[in-house]
Amino acid sequence: MIVSKKFETISAQKSFGGTQSVYRHASTETGCPMRFGVFIPPQAAHRPVPALYYLAGLTCTEENFVVKAGAQRIGAELGIALIAPDTSPRGLHYPSEDDAYDFGSGAGFYVDATEAPWQTGYRMYSYISRELPDLLNAELPIDPARIGIFGHSMGGHGALTIALKHPETFKSVSAFAPIVSPMRCPWGEKALTGYLGTDRNAWRAYDATALIEERGWAGPPILIDQGTADPFLERELKPELIRAACAAKTIPLDLRMQDGYDHSYFFIATFMDDHLRHHARYL
């Protein structure tokens, strides 16, 4: 367990020789307390270790990854710290904040909102890309030069866009069933309109396919797993769009269509080992 004046310990349990903890701190970006899970592997007792951020999807909290993903065993074997933030601010009491599963609480979409009232607290992009890494790099036994990021669904979108814009911070990226182009799916169109307004040009900063077109990616291959039985595959996820964007820029992409798998954590847990080992190769 890490003792810090910067955050409060909610829980801490020994796991695979390391420690799985949940912490809370006062965020300046979101203007409210934010929770995050951290698994510290046993190797951290002797040296700084690489870290891997996991961004969860719609309706989730930090607990989904901590409890369901089954990542601690391989994290301990590989000596990687695992960091699981929440998916949105909580309790800001904005009108309609809790009215829908795909907008507001649990659905921050990893953007910095510009529309009222969301712009004062829904700043998950800056929280994940800057505030939380700055805090944890200073407080945890992790090596800031060896950080990767991955995520699921909305969190896969967040991981891709944040890595593409911050390769100096996040050296590797992967995703499970990501929303690869929120500009071109109902979930994304609703969220980006609500948080950023109706100017679709502003949306491009939070669309992985647009960022690949504009910025490219000079890091290691991008790994994406997508289940063929995912009910959101054709309407919301559209992995063929990122395949085309990467091909046009000759960016190495390992897009694996996994036969019969859906959108659940059973799918994520099945391929978690592969993703952790993918990041370990580059961190």
PDB file of C-alpha atoms in Angstrom:
ATOM      1  CA  MET A   1       0.000   0.000   0.000  1.00  0.00           C
ATOM      2  CA  ILE A   2       1.224   3.499  -0.881  1.00  0.00           C
ATOM      3  CA  VAL A   3       0.802   6.157   1.794  1.00  0.00           C
ATOM      4  CA  SER A   4       0.514   9.662   0.339  1.00  0.00           C
ATOM      5  CA  LYS A   5      -0.646  13.074   1.445  1.00  0.00           C
ATOM      6  CA  LYS A   6      -1.974  13.643  -2.085  1.00  0.00           C
ATOM      7  CA  PHE A   7      -4.620  10.930  -2.044  1.00  0.00           C
ATOM      8  CA  GLU A   8      -6.723   8.867   0.373  1.00  0.00           C
ATOM      9  CA  THR A   9      -6.631   5.078   0.558  1.00  0.00           C
ATOM     10  CA  ILE A  10     -10.090   3.520   0.111  1.00  0.00           C
ATOM     11  CA  SER A  11      -8.952  -0.120   0.123  1.00  0.00           C
ATOM     12  CA  ALA A  12      -5.790  -2.190  -0.172  1.00  0.00           C
ATOM     13  CA  GLN A  13      -5.384  -5.959  -0.529  1.00  0.00           C
ATOM     14  CA  LYS A  14      -2.367  -8.145  -1.197  1.00  0.00           C
ATOM     15  CA  SER A  15      -2.582  -9.771  -4.632  1.00  0.00           C
ATOM     16  CA  PHE A  16      -0.057 -12.034  -6.406  1.00  0.00           C
ATOM     17  CA  GLY A  17       2.736 -10.697  -4.228  1.00  0.00           C
ATOM     18  CA  GLY A  18       1.828  -7.091  -4.963  1.00  0.00           C
ATOM     19  CA  THR A  19      -0.945  -4.791  -3.749  1.00  0.00           C
ATOM     20  CA  GLN A  20      -4.281  -3.919  -5.339  1.00  0.00           C
ATOM     21  CA  SER A  21      -5.508  -0.606  -3.973  1.00  0.00           C
ATOM     22  CA  VAL A  22      -8.205   1.950  -4.641  1.00  0.00           C
ATOM     23  CA  TYR A  23      -7.504   5.606  -3.924  1.00  0.00           C
ATOM     24  CA  ARG A  24      -9.376   8.916  -4.015  1.00  0.00           C
ATOM     25  CA  HIS A  25      -8.068  12.420  -4.564  1.00  0.00           C
ATOM     26  CA  ALA A  26      -9.364  15.928  -5.167  1.00  0.00           C
ATOM     27  CA  SER A  27      -9.039  16.645  -8.896  1.00  0.00           C
ATOM     28  CA  THR A  28      -8.456  20.174 -10.097  1.00  0.00           C
ATOM     29  CA  GLU A  29      -9.505  19.252 -13.651  1.00  0.00           C
ATOM     30  CA  THR A  30     -12.888  17.777 -12.754  1.00  0.00           C
ATOM     31  CA  GLY A  31     -13.565  19.834  -9.639  1.00  0.00           C
ATOM     32  CA  CYS A  32     -14.610  16.791  -7.628  1.00  0.00           C
ATOM     33  CA  PRO A  33     -13.106  13.751  -5.881  1.00  0.00           C
ATOM     34  CA  MET A  34     -11.905  11.097  -8.316  1.00  0.00           C
ATOM     35  CA  ARG A  35     -11.259   7.432  -7.583  1.00  0.00           C
ATOM     36  CA  PHE A  36      -8.699   5.212  -9.277  1.00  0.00           C
ATOM     37  CA  GLY A  37      -7.443   1.660  -8.852  1.00  0.00           C
ATOM     38  CA  VAL A  38      -3.728   0.815  -8.728  1.00  0.00           C
ATOM     39  CA  PHE A  39      -2.031  -2.562  -8.778  1.00  0.00           C
ATOM     40  CA  ILE A  40       1.602  -2.316  -7.691  1.00  0.00           C
ATOM     41  CA  PRO A  41       3.588  -5.470  -8.592  1.00  0.00           C
ATOM     42  CA  PRO A  42       6.125  -6.977  -6.176  1.00  0.00           C
ATOM     43  CA  GLN A  43       9.088  -5.784  -8.293  1.00  0.00           C
ATOM     44  CA  ALA A  44       8.289  -2.194  -7.287  1.00  0.00           C
ATOM     45  CA  ALA A  45       9.777  -2.897  -3.855  1.00  0.00           C
ATOM     46  CA  HIS A  46      13.206  -2.893  -5.512  1.00  0.00           C
ATOM     47  CA  ARG A  47      12.986  -0.538  -8.511  1.00  0.00           C
ATOM     48  CA  PRO A  48      10.612   1.727 -10.438  1.00  0.00           C
ATOM     49  CA  VAL A  49       8.354  -0.276 -12.733  1.00  0.00           C
ATOM     50  CA  PRO A  50       6.550   0.505 -16.001  1.00  0.00           C
ATOM     51  CA  ALA A  51       2.882   1.457 -15.774  1.00  0.00           C
ATOM     52  CA  LEU A  52      -0.147   0.720 -17.902  1.00  0.00           C
ATOM     53  CA  TYR A  53      -3.312   2.841 -17.790  1.00  0.00           C
ATOM     54  CA  TYR A  54      -6.633   1.128 -18.505  1.00  0.00           C
ATOM     55  CA  LEU A  55      -9.613   3.270 -19.547  1.00  0.00           C
ATOM     56  CA  ALA A  56     -13.005   1.655 -19.053  1.00  0.00           C
ATOM     57  CA  GLY A  57     -16.175   2.020 -21.097  1.00  0.00           C
ATOM     58  CA  LEU A  58     -19.679   3.397 -20.728  1.00  0.00           C
ATOM     59  CA  THR A  59     -21.334   2.998 -17.293  1.00  0.00           C
ATOM     60  CA  CYS A  60     -18.117   1.681 -15.740  1.00  0.00           C
ATOM     61  CA  THR A  61     -16.027   2.807 -12.788  1.00  0.00           C
ATOM     62  CA  GLU A  62     -12.502   1.841 -11.765  1.00  0.00           C
ATOM     63  CA  GLU A  63     -13.984  -1.273 -10.162  1.00  0.00           C
ATOM     64  CA  ASN A  64     -14.803  -3.048 -13.438  1.00  0.00           C
ATOM     65  CA  PHE A  65     -11.169  -3.510 -14.398  1.00  0.00           C
ATOM     66  CA  VAL A  66      -9.981  -4.199 -10.861  1.00  0.00           C
ATOM     67  CA  VAL A  67     -12.544  -6.962 -10.246  1.00  0.00           C
ATOM     68  CA  LYS A  68     -13.351  -8.421 -13.681  1.00  0.00           C
ATOM     69  CA  ALA A  69     -10.331  -8.116 -15.979  1.00  0.00           C
ATOM     70  CA  GLY A  70      -8.095 -10.674 -14.272  1.00  0.00           C
ATOM     71  CA  ALA A  71      -4.998  -8.588 -14.948  1.00  0.00           C
ATOM     72  CA  GLN A  72      -3.163  -8.710 -11.617  1.00  0.00           C
ATOM     73  CA  ARG A  73      -1.576 -12.143 -12.085  1.00  0.00           C
ATOM     74  CA  ILE A  74       0.133 -11.214 -15.352  1.00  0.00           C
ATOM     75  CA  GLY A  75       0.875  -7.720 -14.099  1.00  0.00           C
ATOM     76  CA  ALA A  76       2.775  -9.292 -11.207  1.00  0.00           C
ATOM     77  CA  GLU A  77       4.613 -11.703 -13.507  1.00  0.00           C
ATOM     78  CA  LEU A  78       5.655  -8.913 -15.890  1.00  0.00           C
ATOM     79  CA  GLY A  79       6.324  -6.320 -13.208  1.00  0.00           C
ATOM     80  CA  ILE A  80       3.871  -3.744 -14.568  1.00  0.00           C
ATOM     81  CA  ALA A  81       1.819  -1.330 -12.464  1.00  0.00           C
ATOM     82  CA  LEU A  82      -1.848  -1.212 -13.556  1.00  0.00           C
ATOM     83  CA  ILE A  83      -3.794   2.019 -13.175  1.00  0.00           C
ATOM     84  CA  ALA A  84      -7.566   2.139 -13.647  1.00  0.00           C
ATOM     85  CA  PRO A  85      -9.219   5.579 -13.420  1.00  0.00           C
ATOM     86  CA  ASP A  86     -12.942   6.282 -13.274  1.00  0.00           C
ATOM     87  CA  THR A  87     -14.777   7.124 -16.507  1.00  0.00           C
ATOM     88  CA  SER A  88     -16.215  10.531 -15.587  1.00  0.00           C
ATOM     89  CA  PRO A  89     -16.620  13.040 -12.788  1.00  0.00           C
ATOM     90  CA  ARG A  90     -19.208  12.097 -10.172  1.00  0.00           C
ATOM     91  CA  GLY A  91     -21.678  14.203  -8.237  1.00  0.00           C
ATOM     92  CA  LEU A  92     -21.306  17.559  -9.961  1.00  0.00           C
ATOM     93  CA  HIS A  93     -25.125  17.836  -9.994  1.00  0.00           C
ATOM     94  CA  TYR A  94     -25.431  19.183 -13.513  1.00  0.00           C
ATOM     95  CA  PRO A  95     -28.972  19.020 -14.962  1.00  0.00           C
ATOM     96  CA  SER A  96     -29.527  15.646 -16.685  1.00  0.00           C
ATOM     97  CA  GLU A  97     -26.091  14.386 -15.573  1.00  0.00           C
ATOM     98  CA  ASP A  98     -27.539  11.053 -14.473  1.00  0.00           C
ATOM     99  CA  ASP A  99     -30.358  10.695 -17.008  1.00  0.00           C
ATOM    100  CA  ALA A 100     -28.673   8.495 -19.648  1.00  0.00           C
ATOM    101  CA  TYR A 101     -26.107   5.700 -19.693  1.00  0.00           C
ATOM    102  CA  ASP A 102     -24.274   7.172 -22.700  1.00  0.00           C
ATOM    103  CA  PHE A 103     -23.913  10.811 -21.611  1.00  0.00           C
ATOM    104  CA  GLY A 104     -22.974  12.381 -18.287  1.00  0.00           C
ATOM    105  CA  SER A 105     -22.044  10.214 -15.320  1.00  0.00           C
ATOM    106  CA  GLY A 106     -20.068   7.175 -16.413  1.00  0.00           C
ATOM    107  CA  ALA A 107     -19.737   8.575 -19.936  1.00  0.00           C
ATOM    108  CA  GLY A 108     -17.064  11.269 -19.914  1.00  0.00           C
ATOM    109  CA  PHE A 109     -15.754  10.127 -23.329  1.00  0.00           C
ATOM    110  CA  TYR A 110     -12.234  11.288 -22.416  1.00  0.00           C
ATOM    111  CA  VAL A 111     -12.768  14.777 -23.867  1.00  0.00           C
ATOM    112  CA  ASP A 112     -12.426  18.295 -22.470  1.00  0.00           C
ATOM    113  CA  ALA A 113     -15.956  19.658 -22.803  1.00  0.00           C
ATOM    114  CA  THR A 114     -16.472  23.144 -24.202  1.00  0.00           C
ATOM    115  CA  GLU A 115     -20.267  23.381 -23.851  1.00  0.00           C
ATOM    116  CA  ALA A 116     -22.055  24.630 -20.723  1.00  0.00           C
ATOM    117  CA  PRO A 117     -22.331  23.348 -18.060  1.00  0.00           C
ATOM    118  CA  TRP A 118     -20.041  20.419 -18.870  1.00  0.00           C
ATOM    119  CA  GLN A 119     -16.921  22.487 -19.573  1.00  0.00           C
ATOM    120  CA  THR A 120     -16.282  23.226 -15.891  1.00  0.00           C
ATOM    121  CA  GLY A 121     -15.926  19.580 -14.833  1.00  0.00           C
ATOM    122  CA  TYR A 122     -16.068  17.135 -17.718  1.00  0.00           C
ATOM    123  CA  ARG A 123     -12.377  17.385 -18.530  1.00  0.00           C
ATOM    124  CA  MET A 124     -11.415  13.729 -18.647  1.00  0.00           C
ATOM    125  CA  TYR A 125      -8.939  14.264 -21.489  1.00  0.00           C
ATOM    126  CA  SER A 126      -6.780  16.598 -19.399  1.00  0.00           C
ATOM    127  CA  TYR A 127      -7.339  14.487 -16.304  1.00  0.00           C
ATOM    128  CA  ILE A 128      -6.024  11.316 -17.979  1.00  0.00           C
ATOM    129  CA  SER A 129      -3.358  12.851 -20.196  1.00  0.00           C
ATOM    130  CA  ARG A 130      -1.855  15.242 -17.644  1.00  0.00           C
ATOM    131  CA  GLU A 131      -3.235  15.516 -14.106  1.00  0.00           C
ATOM    132  CA  LEU A 132      -3.335  11.868 -13.080  1.00  0.00           C
ATOM    133  CA  PRO A 133       0.043  10.919 -14.614  1.00  0.00           C
ATOM    134  CA  ASP A 134       1.689  13.939 -12.993  1.00  0.00           C
ATOM    135  CA  LEU A 135       0.252  12.929  -9.623  1.00  0.00           C
ATOM    136  CA  LEU A 136       1.135   9.240  -9.865  1.00  0.00           C
ATOM    137  CA  ASN A 137       4.581   9.746 -11.353  1.00  0.00           C
ATOM    138  CA  ALA A 138       5.424  11.773  -8.260  1.00  0.00           C
ATOM    139  CA  GLU A 139       3.782   9.476  -5.724  1.00  0.00           C
ATOM    140  CA  LEU A 140       4.182   5.897  -6.981  1.00  0.00           C
ATOM    141  CA  PRO A 141       7.265   3.739  -7.713  1.00  0.00           C
ATOM    142  CA  ILE A 142       6.724   3.873 -11.484  1.00  0.00           C
ATOM    143  CA  ASP A 143       9.068   4.836 -14.300  1.00  0.00           C
ATOM    144  CA  PRO A 144       7.558   7.835 -16.161  1.00  0.00           C
ATOM    145  CA  ALA A 145       9.560   6.951 -19.276  1.00  0.00           C
ATOM    146  CA  ARG A 146       7.754   3.581 -19.560  1.00  0.00           C
ATOM    147  CA  ILE A 147       4.005   4.187 -19.624  1.00  0.00           C
ATOM    148  CA  GLY A 148       1.417   2.632 -21.921  1.00  0.00           C
ATOM    149  CA  ILE A 149      -2.347   2.926 -22.250  1.00  0.00           C
ATOM    150  CA  PHE A 150      -5.228   0.664 -23.271  1.00  0.00           C
ATOM    151  CA  GLY A 151      -8.971   0.511 -22.843  1.00  0.00           C
ATOM    152  CA  HIS A 152     -12.349  -0.942 -23.764  1.00  0.00           C
ATOM    153  CA  SER A 153     -15.124   0.500 -25.937  1.00  0.00           C
ATOM    154  CA  MET A 154     -15.422   4.188 -24.957  1.00  0.00           C
ATOM    155  CA  GLY A 155     -12.164   3.636 -23.083  1.00  0.00           C
ATOM    156  CA  GLY A 156     -10.581   2.142 -26.189  1.00  0.00           C
ATOM    157  CA  HIS A 157     -11.492   5.376 -27.958  1.00  0.00           C
ATOM    158  CA  GLY A 158      -9.916   7.315 -25.092  1.00  0.00           C
ATOM    159  CA  ALA A 159      -6.741   5.228 -25.093  1.00  0.00           C
ATOM    160  CA  LEU A 160      -6.258   5.580 -28.842  1.00  0.00           C
ATOM    161  CA  THR A 161      -6.873   9.322 -28.991  1.00  0.00           C
ATOM    162  CA  ILE A 162      -4.770  10.137 -25.930  1.00  0.00           C
ATOM    163  CA  ALA A 163      -1.853   8.004 -27.122  1.00  0.00           C
ATOM    164  CA  LEU A 164      -1.982   9.489 -30.607  1.00  0.00           C
ATOM    165  CA  LYS A 165      -1.821  13.008 -29.154  1.00  0.00           C
ATOM    166  CA  HIS A 166       0.697  12.240 -26.405  1.00  0.00           C
ATOM    167  CA  PRO A 167       3.289   9.770 -27.717  1.00  0.00           C
ATOM    168  CA  GLU A 168       5.850  11.461 -25.474  1.00  0.00           C
ATOM    169  CA  THR A 169       3.910  10.159 -22.449  1.00  0.00           C
ATOM    170  CA  PHE A 170       2.274   6.948 -23.672  1.00  0.00           C
ATOM    171  CA  LYS A 171       4.748   4.713 -25.479  1.00  0.00           C
ATOM    172  CA  SER A 172       2.358   1.903 -26.420  1.00  0.00           C
ATOM    173  CA  VAL A 173      -1.381   1.542 -27.025  1.00  0.00           C
ATOM    174  CA  SER A 174      -3.961  -1.195 -27.465  1.00  0.00           C
ATOM    175  CA  ALA A 175      -7.732  -1.563 -27.216  1.00  0.00           C
ATOM    176  CA  PHE A 176     -10.609  -3.972 -26.797  1.00  0.00           C
ATOM    177  CA  ALA A 177     -13.589  -3.247 -29.085  1.00  0.00           C
ATOM    178  CA  PRO A 178     -12.862   0.494 -29.292  1.00  0.00           C
ATOM    179  CA  ILE A 179     -15.109   3.208 -30.675  1.00  0.00           C
ATOM    180  CA  VAL A 180     -12.598   4.038 -33.414  1.00  0.00           C
ATOM    181  CA  SER A 181     -14.511   6.939 -34.975  1.00  0.00           C
ATOM    182  CA  PRO A 182     -17.010   8.632 -32.642  1.00  0.00           C
ATOM    183  CA  MET A 183     -17.694  11.162 -35.404  1.00  0.00           C
ATOM    184  CA  ARG A 184     -19.361   8.343 -37.328  1.00  0.00           C
ATOM    185  CA  CYS A 185     -21.470   6.461 -34.780  1.00  0.00           C
ATOM    186  CA  PRO A 186     -24.537   7.274 -32.644  1.00  0.00           C
ATOM    187  CA  TRP A 187     -22.773   7.018 -29.264  1.00  0.00           C
ATOM    188  CA  GLY A 188     -20.061   9.383 -30.388  1.00  0.00           C
ATOM    189  CA  GLU A 189     -22.313  11.837 -32.194  1.00  0.00           C
ATOM    190  CA  LYS A 190     -24.468  12.233 -29.089  1.00  0.00           C
ATOM    191  CA  ALA A 191     -21.524  12.678 -26.741  1.00  0.00           C
ATOM    192  CA  LEU A 192     -19.465  14.975 -28.959  1.00  0.00           C
ATOM    193  CA  THR A 193     -22.464  17.198 -29.696  1.00  0.00           C
ATOM    194  CA  GLY A 194     -23.291  17.488 -26.006  1.00  0.00           C
ATOM    195  CA  TYR A 195     -19.733  18.104 -24.817  1.00  0.00           C
ATOM    196  CA  LEU A 196     -18.227  19.992 -27.785  1.00  0.00           C
ATOM    197  CA  GLY A 197     -21.132  21.509 -29.729  1.00  0.00           C
ATOM    198  CA  THR A 198     -22.227  21.063 -33.313  1.00  0.00           C
ATOM    199  CA  ASP A 199     -18.995  22.036 -35.120  1.00  0.00           C
ATOM    200  CA  ARG A 200     -17.826  18.679 -36.417  1.00  0.00           C
ATOM    201  CA  ASN A 201     -14.353  20.067 -37.106  1.00  0.00           C
ATOM    202  CA  ALA A 202     -13.883  20.338 -33.330  1.00  0.00           C
ATOM    203  CA  TRP A 203     -14.725  16.647 -33.009  1.00  0.00           C
ATOM    204  CA  ARG A 204     -11.707  15.576 -35.047  1.00  0.00           C
ATOM    205  CA  ALA A 205      -9.397  16.126 -32.052  1.00  0.00           C
ATOM    206  CA  TYR A 206     -11.183  13.216 -30.343  1.00  0.00           C
ATOM    207  CA  ASP A 207     -11.536  10.813 -33.264  1.00  0.00           C
ATOM    208  CA  ALA A 208      -8.806   8.166 -33.628  1.00  0.00           C
ATOM    209  CA  THR A 209      -9.216   7.788 -37.389  1.00  0.00           C
ATOM    210  CA  ALA A 210      -8.976  11.565 -37.921  1.00  0.00           C
ATOM    211  CA  LEU A 211      -5.930  11.774 -35.655  1.00  0.00           C
ATOM    212  CA  ILE A 212      -4.204   8.987 -37.565  1.00  0.00           C
ATOM    213  CA  GLU A 213      -4.891  10.851 -40.808  1.00  0.00           C
ATOM    214  CA  GLU A 214      -3.483  14.091 -39.382  1.00  0.00           C
ATOM    215  CA  ARG A 215      -0.738  12.974 -37.004  1.00  0.00           C
ATOM    216  CA  GLY A 216       0.152   9.382 -37.791  1.00  0.00           C
ATOM    217  CA  TRP A 217       1.755   7.194 -35.126  1.00  0.00           C
ATOM    218  CA  ALA A 218       5.453   6.444 -34.842  1.00  0.00           C
ATOM    219  CA  GLY A 219       5.170   4.095 -31.886  1.00  0.00           C
ATOM    220  CA  PRO A 220       4.996   0.296 -31.828  1.00  0.00           C
ATOM    221  CA  PRO A 221       2.175  -1.599 -33.549  1.00  0.00           C
ATOM    222  CA  ILE A 222      -1.340  -0.854 -32.321  1.00  0.00           C
ATOM    223  CA  LEU A 223      -3.106  -3.982 -31.036  1.00  0.00           C
ATOM    224  CA  ILE A 224      -6.913  -4.163 -31.245  1.00  0.00           C
ATOM    225  CA  ASP A 225      -9.100  -7.137 -30.380  1.00  0.00           C
ATOM    226  CA  GLN A 226     -12.711  -7.114 -31.573  1.00  0.00           C
ATOM    227  CA  GLY A 227     -15.324  -9.822 -31.050  1.00  0.00           C
ATOM    228  CA  THR A 228     -17.368 -10.893 -34.077  1.00  0.00           C
ATOM    229  CA  ALA A 229     -20.465 -11.451 -31.888  1.00  0.00           C
ATOM    230  CA  ASP A 230     -20.286  -7.955 -30.401  1.00  0.00           C
ATOM    231  CA  PRO A 231     -23.799  -6.432 -30.646  1.00  0.00           C
ATOM    232  CA  PHE A 232     -22.286  -2.971 -31.202  1.00  0.00           C
ATOM    233  CA  LEU A 233     -19.855  -4.009 -33.928  1.00  0.00           C
ATOM    234  CA  GLU A 234     -21.554  -2.586 -37.026  1.00  0.00           C
ATOM    235  CA  ARG A 235     -23.435   0.369 -35.519  1.00  0.00           C
ATOM    236  CA  GLU A 236     -20.931   1.824 -33.035  1.00  0.00           C
ATOM    237  CA  LEU A 237     -17.443   0.299 -33.334  1.00  0.00           C
ATOM    238  CA  LYS A 238     -16.652  -0.055 -37.051  1.00  0.00           C
ATOM    239  CA  PRO A 239     -13.084  -1.403 -36.839  1.00  0.00           C
ATOM    240  CA  GLU A 240     -12.774  -1.318 -40.637  1.00  0.00           C
ATOM    241  CA  LEU A 241     -12.411   2.469 -40.362  1.00  0.00           C
ATOM    242  CA  ILE A 242      -9.217   2.324 -38.329  1.00  0.00           C
ATOM    243  CA  ARG A 243      -7.891  -0.476 -40.525  1.00  0.00           C
ATOM    244  CA  ALA A 244      -8.291   1.805 -43.552  1.00  0.00           C
ATOM    245  CA  ALA A 245      -6.793   4.828 -41.775  1.00  0.00           C
ATOM    246  CA  CYS A 246      -3.731   2.878 -40.638  1.00  0.00           C
ATOM    247  CA  ALA A 247      -3.255   1.304 -44.063  1.00  0.00           C
ATOM    248  CA  ALA A 248      -3.312   4.731 -45.724  1.00  0.00           C
ATOM    249  CA  LYS A 249      -0.534   5.925 -43.385  1.00  0.00           C
ATOM    250  CA  THR A 250       1.345   2.587 -43.349  1.00  0.00           C
ATOM    251  CA  ILE A 251       0.924   2.414 -39.565  1.00  0.00           C
ATOM    252  CA  PRO A 252       1.335  -1.136 -38.214  1.00  0.00           C
ATOM    253  CA  LEU A 253      -2.005  -2.359 -36.845  1.00  0.00           C
ATOM    254  CA  ASP A 254      -2.737  -5.808 -35.447  1.00  0.00           C
ATOM    255  CA  LEU A 255      -6.544  -5.929 -35.692  1.00  0.00           C
ATOM    256  CA  ARG A 256      -7.711  -9.353 -34.518  1.00  0.00           C
ATOM    257  CA  MET A 257     -11.331 -10.329 -35.131  1.00  0.00           C
ATOM    258  CA  GLN A 258     -12.113 -12.854 -32.418  1.00  0.00           C
ATOM    259  CA  ASP A 259     -14.766 -15.322 -33.554  1.00  0.00           C
ATOM    260  CA  GLY A 260     -17.830 -15.598 -31.323  1.00  0.00           C
ATOM    261  CA  TYR A 261     -16.747 -13.108 -28.632  1.00  0.00           C
ATOM    262  CA  ASP A 262     -19.029 -10.288 -27.494  1.00  0.00           C
ATOM    263  CA  HIS A 263     -18.521  -6.924 -25.740  1.00  0.00           C
ATOM    264  CA  SER A 264     -18.280  -8.232 -22.178  1.00  0.00           C
ATOM    265  CA  TYR A 265     -15.497  -8.616 -19.639  1.00  0.00           C
ATOM    266  CA  PHE A 266     -15.443 -12.341 -20.454  1.00  0.00           C
ATOM    267  CA  PHE A 267     -14.032 -11.223 -23.819  1.00  0.00           C
ATOM    268  CA  ILE A 268     -11.624  -8.774 -22.186  1.00  0.00           C
ATOM    269  CA  ALA A 269     -10.364 -11.295 -19.630  1.00  0.00           C
ATOM    270  CA  THR A 270      -9.797 -13.877 -22.380  1.00  0.00           C
ATOM    271  CA  PHE A 271      -7.294 -11.661 -24.208  1.00  0.00           C
ATOM    272  CA  MET A 272      -5.928  -9.617 -21.302  1.00  0.00           C
ATOM    273  CA  ASP A 273      -2.771 -11.720 -21.165  1.00  0.00           C
ATOM    274  CA  ASP A 274      -2.003 -10.899 -24.815  1.00  0.00           C
ATOM    275  CA  HIS A 275      -2.444  -7.182 -24.255  1.00  0.00           C
ATOM    276  CA  LEU A 276      -0.270  -7.018 -21.167  1.00  0.00           C
ATOM    277  CA  ARG A 277       2.490  -8.952 -22.921  1.00  0.00           C
ATOM    278  CA  HIS A 278       2.145  -6.696 -25.967  1.00  0.00           C
ATOM    279  CA  HIS A 279       2.796  -3.621 -23.801  1.00  0.00           C
ATOM    280  CA  ALA A 280       5.569  -5.343 -21.846  1.00  0.00           C
ATOM    281  CA  ARG A 281       7.517  -5.855 -25.069  1.00  0.00           C
ATOM    282  CA  TYR A 282       7.727  -2.092 -25.571  1.00  0.00           C
ATOM    283  CA  LEU A 283       7.830  -0.794 -21.995  1.00  0.00           C
TER     284      LEU A 283
END
